[in-house]
Amino acid sequence: MPELPEVETVRRGLSDLLPGKTVLAVSHDTPKSFPNAPADVKEFLIGAKVEAVKRRAKVLIIELDTKYSLIIHLKMTGQLVFRSRDDKKRFGAGHPNRSLIGDLPDKSTRVIFEFNEAFLYFNDQRKFGWVRLVPTAEIPNIDFFRKVGPEPLAADFKPQDFKNRIRRRPNSTIKAVLLDQTVIAGVGNIYADESLWTARIHPETKVRDISPIKLTKLYHGLRDVMFLSIEKGGSSDKNYVDVAGRQGSYLQFANVFRREGKACPRCGHEIIKIRVAGRGTHLCPHCQRKVS
DNA sequence: CACTTGACCTGTCCGC
DNA sequence: TGCGGACAGGTCAAGT
């Protein structure tokens, strides 16, 4: 579930909490969740101090003072939840900011990082996510980072850059291209559907059939929905929570996603759900016509 | 080569 | 209430 806005929300939370803290211990459930632990953990992680928490596409990068970094992908159901000794006082029962998840670790907990008086839990129900320890200087050489496209929210990412990237795949459907991380970084199913609705583009439209004006609308639509979602703490359908265990509220503002059978907020026609590029896809068949 | 489909996992929901 | 099947927000490898 976590797409760019959710991962960015987690990054901001971790960035407020982790820098300056030293890793005291690490435990993990399976090699799958932490492929190069524990041998490397003992040697490279314990005693390391967190310097910064960054994000590239949907991947979190926790930079340590040892020239190593932890890189973390939440995939569909990953969570990173931070609990300090003070959290019971700050987020106890009745507190509006209290965590929505219970005692940790729970049965979805895969990796635990212990800091002084605090723990960071990596939970992942479906076990698609992972944590890796890599030399910081090697990160740009990792296959995923070499291939991944530009950050759509970067200040220097202009409409023309967006159009040029998208047009590299003229014969694909626009939905498939938006989801392709090598074209644009960080777009997932929710923000693909929402941005296509905003730009009034049918998700099955071939890229070559979309006018320049519509592509410009899509550029702005994509950025608008992502900026709004970050402001709302991301989308929580089921699993996603921030570092304090709180859900995001963006889906309250969604126009089509998970709204099949309801009225389109723009024209009142019924929103439908179809399958495009192998993914559940939500659209208004009246506002979003196939030929631009 | 460009593009699409299945596999990876667990949990939940829906129809019988 | 139980059971089988479909489905879930991401990414690869393998297939056409």
CSV table of C-alpha atoms in Angstrom, one decimal, chain A residues 61-250:
chain,number,residue,atom,x,y,z
A,61,ILE,CA,17.2,5.3,3.4
A,62,ILE,CA,18.4,5.5,7.0
A,63,GLU,CA,22.0,6.8,6.8
A,64,LEU,CA,24.4,5.8,9.6
A,65,ASP,CA,27.7,7.3,10.8
A,66,THR,CA,29.5,4.1,9.7
A,67,LYS,CA,29.3,4.7,5.9
A,68,TYR,CA,26.5,2.1,5.9
A,69,SER,CA,22.8,2.7,5.4
A,70,LEU,CA,19.7,0.8,6.1
A,71,ILE,CA,17.3,0.7,3.1
A,72,ILE,CA,13.8,-0.3,3.7
A,73,HIS,CA,10.9,-1.1,1.3
A,74,LEU,CA,7.4,-1.4,2.9
A,75,LYS,CA,5.9,-2.9,-0.3
A,76,MET,CA,2.2,-3.6,0.3
A,77,THR,CA,1.7,-4.0,4.1
A,78,GLY,CA,4.9,-2.8,5.7
A,79,GLN,CA,4.9,-0.5,8.8
A,80,LEU,CA,7.6,1.2,10.7
A,81,VAL,CA,6.4,2.1,14.2
A,82,PHE,CA,8.4,3.8,16.8
A,83,ARG,CA,7.7,3.3,20.5
A,84,SER,CA,9.6,5.1,23.3
A,85,ARG,CA,9.1,4.7,27.0
A,86,ASP,CA,7.3,8.1,27.0
A,87,ASP,CA,4.8,7.1,24.4
A,88,LYS,CA,2.3,5.7,26.9
A,89,LYS,CA,2.1,9.1,28.5
A,90,ARG,CA,2.0,11.0,25.2
A,91,PHE,CA,-0.3,8.7,23.3
A,92,GLY,CA,-2.2,6.8,26.0
A,93,ALA,CA,-5.9,5.8,25.8
A,94,GLY,CA,-8.1,8.7,25.0
A,95,HIS,CA,-5.4,10.8,23.5
A,96,PRO,CA,-6.3,11.9,20.0
A,97,ASN,CA,-2.8,11.0,18.8
A,98,ARG,CA,-2.7,7.5,20.4
A,99,SER,CA,-1.5,4.7,18.3
A,100,LEU,CA,-4.1,2.7,16.4
A,101,ILE,CA,-2.1,-0.5,16.7
A,102,GLY,CA,-1.7,-2.5,19.9
A,103,ASP,CA,1.2,-3.9,21.9
A,104,LEU,CA,4.4,-4.5,19.9
A,105,PRO,CA,5.9,-6.8,18.8
A,106,ASP,CA,2.9,-8.5,17.3
A,107,LYS,CA,2.7,-11.4,14.9
A,108,SER,CA,3.5,-9.3,11.9
A,109,THR,CA,6.7,-7.9,13.4
A,110,ARG,CA,9.7,-8.9,11.3
A,111,VAL,CA,12.6,-6.7,12.6
A,112,ILE,CA,13.1,-4.8,15.8
A,113,PHE,CA,15.7,-2.1,16.2
A,114,GLU,CA,16.5,-1.2,19.8
A,115,PHE,CA,17.7,2.3,20.7
A,116,ASN,CA,18.2,3.8,24.2
A,117,GLU,CA,14.7,3.7,25.8
A,118,ALA,CA,13.0,3.1,22.5
A,119,PHE,CA,12.2,0.6,19.8
A,120,LEU,CA,11.6,0.8,16.1
A,121,TYR,CA,9.4,-2.1,14.8
A,122,PHE,CA,9.3,-3.2,11.2
A,123,ASN,CA,5.9,-5.0,10.8
A,124,ASP,CA,4.8,-6.6,7.5
A,125,GLN,CA,1.8,-8.9,7.3
A,126,ARG,CA,2.4,-10.1,3.8
A,127,LYS,CA,6.2,-10.4,4.0
A,128,PHE,CA,6.9,-8.6,0.7
A,129,GLY,CA,8.9,-5.8,2.3
A,130,TRP,CA,12.5,-5.9,3.3
A,131,VAL,CA,15.3,-4.2,5.2
A,132,ARG,CA,18.9,-4.3,3.8
A,133,LEU,CA,22.2,-3.0,5.1
A,134,VAL,CA,24.3,-1.6,2.3
A,135,PRO,CA,27.4,0.7,2.0
A,136,THR,CA,26.0,4.2,1.5
A,137,ALA,CA,28.3,4.8,-1.4
A,138,GLU,CA,26.9,1.7,-3.2
A,139,ILE,CA,23.3,2.9,-3.1
A,140,PRO,CA,23.4,4.6,-6.5
A,141,ASN,CA,24.7,1.4,-8.0
A,142,ILE,CA,21.8,-0.8,-6.8
A,143,ASP,CA,19.8,-1.9,-9.8
A,144,PHE,CA,16.5,-0.3,-8.5
A,145,PHE,CA,18.1,3.1,-7.9
A,146,ARG,CA,19.9,3.0,-11.3
A,147,LYS,CA,16.7,2.4,-13.1
A,148,VAL,CA,14.1,4.4,-11.1
A,149,GLY,CA,12.7,7.5,-12.7
A,150,PRO,CA,12.7,11.1,-11.4
A,151,GLU,CA,10.9,12.3,-8.2
A,152,PRO,CA,7.6,13.8,-9.4
A,153,LEU,CA,7.4,16.3,-6.5
A,154,ALA,CA,11.0,17.7,-7.0
A,155,ALA,CA,11.0,21.5,-7.6
A,156,ASP,CA,13.0,21.0,-10.8
A,157,PHE,CA,10.7,18.4,-12.3
A,158,LYS,CA,8.8,20.3,-14.9
A,159,PRO,CA,5.7,19.5,-17.1
A,160,GLN,CA,8.0,19.0,-20.1
A,161,ASP,CA,10.1,16.4,-18.2
A,162,PHE,CA,7.0,14.5,-17.3
A,163,LYS,CA,5.7,14.5,-20.9
A,164,ASN,CA,9.1,13.4,-22.2
A,165,ARG,CA,9.3,10.5,-19.8
A,166,ILE,CA,5.7,9.3,-20.3
A,167,ARG,CA,6.1,9.4,-24.1
A,168,ARG,CA,8.8,6.9,-24.0
A,169,ARG,CA,6.1,4.3,-23.8
A,170,PRO,CA,3.6,5.3,-26.6
A,171,ASN,CA,2.0,1.9,-27.0
A,172,SER,CA,1.2,1.2,-23.4
A,173,THR,CA,-1.8,2.3,-21.5
A,174,ILE,CA,-1.3,5.4,-19.4
A,175,LYS,CA,-2.1,3.5,-16.2
A,176,ALA,CA,0.6,1.0,-16.8
A,177,VAL,CA,3.1,3.7,-17.6
A,178,LEU,CA,2.2,5.7,-14.4
A,179,LEU,CA,2.8,2.6,-12.4
A,180,ASP,CA,6.2,1.9,-14.0
A,181,GLN,CA,8.8,3.0,-11.5
A,182,THR,CA,11.4,3.5,-14.2
A,183,VAL,CA,9.3,6.2,-15.9
A,184,ILE,CA,8.3,8.2,-12.8
A,185,ALA,CA,9.2,7.3,-9.2
A,186,GLY,CA,6.7,6.7,-6.4
A,187,VAL,CA,3.3,6.4,-8.2
A,188,GLY,CA,1.1,3.5,-7.1
A,189,ASN,CA,-2.4,2.4,-7.7
A,190,ILE,CA,-4.2,5.1,-5.6
A,191,TYR,CA,-2.5,8.1,-7.0
A,192,ALA,CA,-2.5,6.8,-10.6
A,193,ASP,CA,-6.3,6.5,-10.4
A,194,GLU,CA,-6.8,9.8,-8.7
A,195,SER,CA,-4.6,11.8,-11.0
A,196,LEU,CA,-6.2,10.2,-14.1
A,197,TRP,CA,-9.6,11.3,-12.8
A,198,THR,CA,-8.3,14.8,-12.2
A,199,ALA,CA,-7.0,15.0,-15.8
A,200,ARG,CA,-10.1,13.3,-17.2
A,201,ILE,CA,-8.1,10.6,-18.9
A,202,HIS,CA,-9.4,7.0,-19.2
A,203,PRO,CA,-6.8,4.7,-17.6
A,204,GLU,CA,-6.8,2.4,-20.7
A,205,THR,CA,-5.9,5.2,-23.1
A,206,LYS,CA,-2.7,4.6,-25.0
A,207,VAL,CA,0.0,7.2,-24.4
A,208,ARG,CA,0.2,8.1,-28.1
A,209,ASP,CA,-3.4,9.1,-28.1
A,210,ILE,CA,-3.2,11.6,-25.2
A,211,SER,CA,-2.9,15.3,-26.1
A,212,PRO,CA,-0.1,17.5,-24.8
A,213,ILE,CA,-2.7,19.5,-22.9
A,214,LYS,CA,-4.0,16.4,-21.2
A,215,LEU,CA,-0.6,15.3,-20.2
A,216,THR,CA,0.0,18.7,-18.7
A,217,LYS,CA,-3.2,18.3,-16.7
A,218,LEU,CA,-2.0,14.9,-15.6
A,219,TYR,CA,1.3,16.3,-14.4
A,220,HIS,CA,-0.5,18.9,-12.3
A,221,GLY,CA,-3.1,16.4,-11.1
A,222,LEU,CA,-0.5,13.9,-10.0
A,223,ARG,CA,1.5,16.5,-8.0
A,224,ASP,CA,-1.7,18.0,-6.5
A,225,VAL,CA,-3.0,14.6,-5.2
A,226,MET,CA,0.4,13.6,-3.8
A,227,PHE,CA,1.0,17.0,-2.1
A,228,LEU,CA,-2.5,16.8,-0.6
A,229,SER,CA,-2.0,13.2,0.5
A,230,ILE,CA,1.3,14.1,2.3
A,231,GLU,CA,-0.6,17.0,4.0
A,232,LYS,CA,-3.2,14.4,5.2
A,233,GLY,CA,-0.7,11.9,6.4
A,234,GLY,CA,-1.2,9.5,3.4
A,235,SER,CA,-3.9,6.9,2.7
A,236,SER,CA,-4.8,4.2,5.1
A,237,ASP,CA,-7.0,1.6,3.6
A,238,LYS,CA,-6.2,-1.0,6.2
A,239,ASN,CA,-2.5,-1.5,7.0
A,240,TYR,CA,-0.8,1.7,6.6
A,241,VAL,CA,0.1,3.7,9.7
A,242,ASP,CA,2.8,6.4,10.4
A,243,VAL,CA,5.6,6.0,12.9
A,244,ALA,CA,3.3,6.7,15.8
A,245,GLY,CA,0.8,4.1,14.6
A,246,ARG,CA,-1.7,6.6,13.3
A,247,GLN,CA,-3.7,6.3,10.1
A,248,GLY,CA,-3.6,8.8,7.3
A,249,SER,CA,-6.8,10.5,6.1
A,250,TYR,CA,-6.2,11.1,2.4
